[in-house]
PDB file of C-alpha atoms in Angstrom:
ATOM      1  CA  MET A   1      32.605 -76.814  76.392  1.00 46.00           C
ATOM      2  CA  TRP A   2      31.604 -80.851  77.184  1.00 42.00           C
ATOM      3  CA  LEU A   3      31.832 -81.791  80.526  1.00 45.00           C
ATOM      4  CA  GLY A   4      30.795 -85.405  80.450  1.00 43.00           C
ATOM      5  CA  GLU A   5      28.112 -87.846  79.269  1.00 44.00           C
ATOM      6  CA  GLY A   6      25.134 -85.315  78.322  1.00 42.00           C
ATOM      7  CA  ALA A   7      26.556 -81.635  80.191  1.00 45.00           C
ATOM      8  CA  MET A   8      27.368 -78.735  79.091  1.00 60.00           C
ATOM      9  CA  ILE A   9      28.068 -75.228  80.263  1.00 70.00           C
ATOM     10  CA  PRO A  10      25.332 -72.823  78.683  1.00 76.00           C
ATOM     11  CA  HIS A  11      26.615 -70.628  75.807  1.00 75.00           C
ATOM     12  CA  ALA A  12      26.169 -67.540  77.782  1.00 82.00           C
ATOM     13  CA  ILE A  13      28.564 -69.273  80.234  1.00 84.00           C
ATOM     14  CA  THR A  14      31.373 -69.902  77.477  1.00 81.00           C
ATOM     15  CA  GLU A  15      30.614 -66.521  75.644  1.00 83.00           C
ATOM     16  CA  ASP A  16      31.387 -65.318  78.308  1.00 86.00           C
ATOM     17  CA  LEU A  17      34.847 -67.014  79.204  1.00 85.00           C
ATOM     18  CA  ARG A  18      35.899 -67.339  75.788  1.00 84.00           C
ATOM     19  CA  ASN A  19      34.906 -63.365  76.009  1.00 86.00           C
ATOM     20  CA  GLY A  20      38.373 -62.726  78.355  1.00 88.00           C
ATOM     21  CA  MET A  21      36.282 -62.802  81.276  1.00 87.00           C
ATOM     22  CA  GLY A  22      37.522 -64.581  84.954  1.00 88.00           C
ATOM     23  CA  LEU A  23      35.877 -68.465  85.293  1.00 87.00           C
ATOM     24  CA  GLU A  24      35.218 -66.757  90.007  1.00 89.00           C
ATOM     25  CA  GLU A  25      33.446 -63.580  88.002  1.00 91.00           C
ATOM     26  CA  CYS A  26      31.566 -64.987  85.527  1.00 88.00           C
ATOM     27  CA  LEU A  27      30.520 -67.498  88.062  1.00 88.00           C
ATOM     28  CA  ILE A  28      29.156 -64.641  89.713  1.00 90.00           C
ATOM     29  CA  LYS A  29      27.750 -63.091  86.974  1.00 90.00           C
ATOM     30  CA  HIS A  30      25.435 -66.375  86.199  1.00 84.00           C
ATOM     31  CA  GLU A  31      24.868 -66.602  89.944  1.00 86.00           C
ATOM     32  CA  THR A  32      25.885 -69.851  89.567  1.00 85.00           C
ATOM     33  CA  ASN A  33      28.939 -72.241  90.811  1.00 84.00           C
ATOM     34  CA  LEU A  34      31.257 -75.615  89.667  1.00 82.00           C
ATOM     35  CA  LYS A  35      28.748 -77.991  91.739  1.00 80.00           C
ATOM     36  CA  THR A  36      26.197 -76.834  90.014  1.00 79.00           C
ATOM     37  CA  LEU A  37      27.448 -76.756  86.105  1.00 75.00           C
ATOM     38  CA  PHE A  38      28.553 -80.378  86.312  1.00 71.00           C
ATOM     39  CA  ASP A  39      25.441 -81.547  88.508  1.00 71.00           C
ATOM     40  CA  ARG A  40      23.077 -79.694  85.347  1.00 62.00           C
ATOM     41  CA  GLU A  41      21.657 -82.164  83.269  1.00 58.00           C
ATOM     42  CA  TYR A  42      20.914 -80.161  79.717  1.00 52.00           C
ATOM     43  CA  PRO A  43      18.804 -81.442  76.243  1.00 47.00           C
ATOM     44  CA  ASP A  44      21.159 -83.489  73.489  1.00 47.00           C
ATOM     45  CA  GLU A  45      20.870 -80.399  71.661  1.00 44.00           C
ATOM     46  CA  ILE A  46      21.720 -76.632  72.641  1.00 45.00           C
ATOM     47  CA  LYS A  47      20.685 -74.408  68.906  1.00 46.00           C
ATOM     48  CA  CYS A  48      23.127 -71.456  69.018  1.00 55.00           C
ATOM     49  CA  ASP A  49      22.258 -69.665  66.092  1.00 65.00           C
ATOM     50  CA  PRO A  50      25.448 -68.015  63.954  1.00 74.00           C
ATOM     51  CA  GLU A  51      23.676 -65.643  62.223  1.00 78.00           C
ATOM     52  CA  TRP A  52      22.934 -63.068  64.807  1.00 83.00           C
ATOM     53  CA  ARG A  53      26.690 -64.470  66.495  1.00 86.00           C
ATOM     54  CA  TYR A  54      27.584 -60.670  67.825  1.00 88.00           C
ATOM     55  CA  ILE A  55      24.747 -58.686  65.973  1.00 89.00           C
ATOM     56  CA  GLU A  56      21.779 -57.823  68.033  1.00 88.00           C
ATOM     57  CA  LYS A  57      18.049 -55.925  66.982  1.00 85.00           C
ATOM     58  CA  ARG A  58      17.571 -52.399  68.331  1.00 81.00           C
ATOM     59  CA  GLY A  59      14.934 -50.466  66.837  1.00 81.00           C
ATOM     60  CA  ARG A  60      15.187 -50.572  63.660  1.00 84.00           C
ATOM     61  CA  GLY A  61      18.717 -51.421  63.247  1.00 87.00           C
ATOM     62  CA  TYR A  62      21.141 -54.700  63.595  1.00 90.00           C
ATOM     63  CA  ASN A  63      23.975 -54.027  66.530  1.00 89.00           C
ATOM     64  CA  ILE A  64      27.776 -55.647  66.480  1.00 90.00           C
ATOM     65  CA  LYS A  65      29.308 -55.687  69.595  1.00 87.00           C
ATOM     66  CA  LYS A  66      31.699 -57.185  71.143  1.00 86.00           C
ATOM     67  CA  LYS A  67      33.027 -57.870  73.840  1.00 82.00           C
ATOM     68  CA  ILE A  68      37.153 -58.376  74.008  1.00 79.00           C
ATOM     69  CA  PHE A  69      38.940 -58.203  77.418  1.00 79.00           C
ATOM     70  CA  LYS A  70      36.217 -57.161  79.864  1.00 76.00           C
ATOM     71  CA  SER A  71      35.584 -53.572  77.330  1.00 81.00           C
ATOM     72  CA  THR A  72      32.378 -54.066  75.246  1.00 82.00           C
ATOM     73  CA  TYR A  73      33.545 -52.604  71.775  1.00 85.00           C
ATOM     74  CA  TYR A  74      30.811 -51.282  69.210  1.00 87.00           C
ATOM     75  CA  TYR A  75      31.518 -51.488  65.723  1.00 90.00           C
ATOM     76  CA  GLY A  76      27.924 -49.964  64.328  1.00 89.00           C
ATOM     77  CA  LYS A  77      24.701 -50.016  63.730  1.00 91.00           C
ATOM     78  CA  TYR A  78      23.466 -51.522  60.443  1.00 94.00           C
ATOM     79  CA  LYS A  79      19.628 -51.406  58.437  1.00 92.00           C
ATOM     80  CA  THR A  80      19.504 -55.319  57.481  1.00 92.00           C
ATOM     81  CA  LEU A  81      20.012 -58.383  59.530  1.00 91.00           C
ATOM     82  CA  GLU A  82      22.543 -59.159  56.196  1.00 92.00           C
ATOM     83  CA  ASP A  83      24.206 -55.746  56.655  1.00 94.00           C
ATOM     84  CA  ALA A  84      25.410 -56.661  60.018  1.00 93.00           C
ATOM     85  CA  GLN A  85      25.901 -60.002  59.161  1.00 92.00           C
ATOM     86  CA  GLN A  86      28.518 -59.134  56.231  1.00 93.00           C
ATOM     87  CA  VAL A  87      29.887 -56.592  57.999  1.00 93.00           C
ATOM     88  CA  ARG A  88      30.692 -58.909  61.292  1.00 92.00           C
ATOM     89  CA  ASP A  89      32.535 -61.473  59.084  1.00 91.00           C
ATOM     90  CA  LYS A  90      34.854 -58.952  57.716  1.00 91.00           C
ATOM     91  CA  LEU A  91      35.799 -58.100  60.937  1.00 91.00           C
ATOM     92  CA  ILE A  92      36.078 -61.425  61.938  1.00 88.00           C
ATOM     93  CA  CYS A  93      38.395 -62.021  59.028  1.00 88.00           C
ATOM     94  CA  ILE A  94      40.427 -58.750  60.253  1.00 87.00           C
ATOM     95  CA  ASN A  95      41.067 -59.661  64.044  1.00 87.00           C
ATOM     96  CA  TRP A  96      37.395 -57.395  65.228  1.00 87.00           C
ATOM     97  CA  LYS A  97      39.565 -54.190  64.503  1.00 86.00           C
ATOM     98  CA  GLN A  98      38.120 -51.262  65.076  1.00 83.00           C
ATOM     99  CA  ASN A  99      39.331 -48.834  63.117  1.00 86.00           C
ATOM    100  CA  GLN A 100      38.635 -50.675  59.881  1.00 88.00           C
ATOM    101  CA  VAL A 101      35.243 -50.929  59.652  1.00 89.00           C
ATOM    102  CA  ASP A 102      34.287 -47.234  57.529  1.00 89.00           C
ATOM    103  CA  ASN A 103      36.830 -49.012  54.755  1.00 92.00           C
ATOM    104  CA  ILE A 104      34.656 -52.663  55.044  1.00 92.00           C
ATOM    105  CA  CYS A 105      31.391 -50.983  54.820  1.00 93.00           C
ATOM    106  CA  LYS A 106      33.155 -48.919  52.038  1.00 93.00           C
ATOM    107  CA  GLU A 107      34.407 -51.737  50.680  1.00 93.00           C
ATOM    108  CA  LEU A 108      30.685 -53.762  50.778  1.00 93.00           C
ATOM    109  CA  GLY A 109      28.616 -50.766  49.345  1.00 93.00           C
ATOM    110  CA  ILE A 110      27.332 -50.999  53.104  1.00 92.00           C
ATOM    111  CA  THR A 111      26.359 -47.415  55.383  1.00 89.00           C
ATOM    112  CA  ARG A 112      26.149 -47.119  59.313  1.00 89.00           C
ATOM    113  CA  ILE A 113      22.549 -46.100  60.389  1.00 87.00           C
ATOM    114  CA  PRO A 114      23.851 -42.387  62.109  1.00 78.00           C
ATOM    115  CA  GLY A 115      21.268 -42.168  65.347  1.00 58.00           C
ATOM    116  CA  LYS A 116      21.088 -40.219  69.013  1.00 55.00           C
ATOM    117  CA  ASN A 117      23.593 -42.433  69.821  1.00 48.00           C
ATOM    118  CA  GLU A 118      25.676 -42.639  67.530  1.00 46.00           C
ATOM    119  CA  GLN A 119      29.062 -41.505  69.621  1.00 42.00           C
ATOM    120  CA  ARG A 120      28.303 -45.728  71.402  1.00 44.00           C
ATOM    121  CA  TYR A 121      29.289 -46.547  68.230  1.00 42.00           C
ATOM    122  CA  SER A 122      32.552 -44.591  67.582  1.00 42.00           C
ATOM    123  CA  GLU A 123      35.626 -46.020  66.785  1.00 43.00           C
ATOM    124  CA  VAL A 124      37.268 -46.987  69.587  1.00 44.00           C
ATOM    125  CA  PRO A 125      41.315 -45.906  69.670  1.00 41.00           C
ATOM    126  CA  GLN A 126      43.517 -48.693  69.139  1.00 41.00           C
TER     127      GLN A 126
END
């Protein structure tokens, strides 16, 4: 998010705001305020790796999760980054409908990794 010459809102704050977090809650979470944000100088180039958007490496797999309206939704754990990226890209196209994860995996020939935290990745009622 652009604030003026040489200043930008950090990526983590921008993501929280895009995911529905309120401004005041976001500023408290990141221990900052608007004056500090406007006064800060940031590098000319901030690298954000879109390949990892909504994906995190955990143990021997890659989890997909997205925060929507202050709730975090889990979309499964996958063996490879490429598998997780393919599923994530399909989820973006269908507006993150959790009840479609199994259909997407079947269509792509991808299997979610079961684990001891399997319940964390169960479908959330729509």
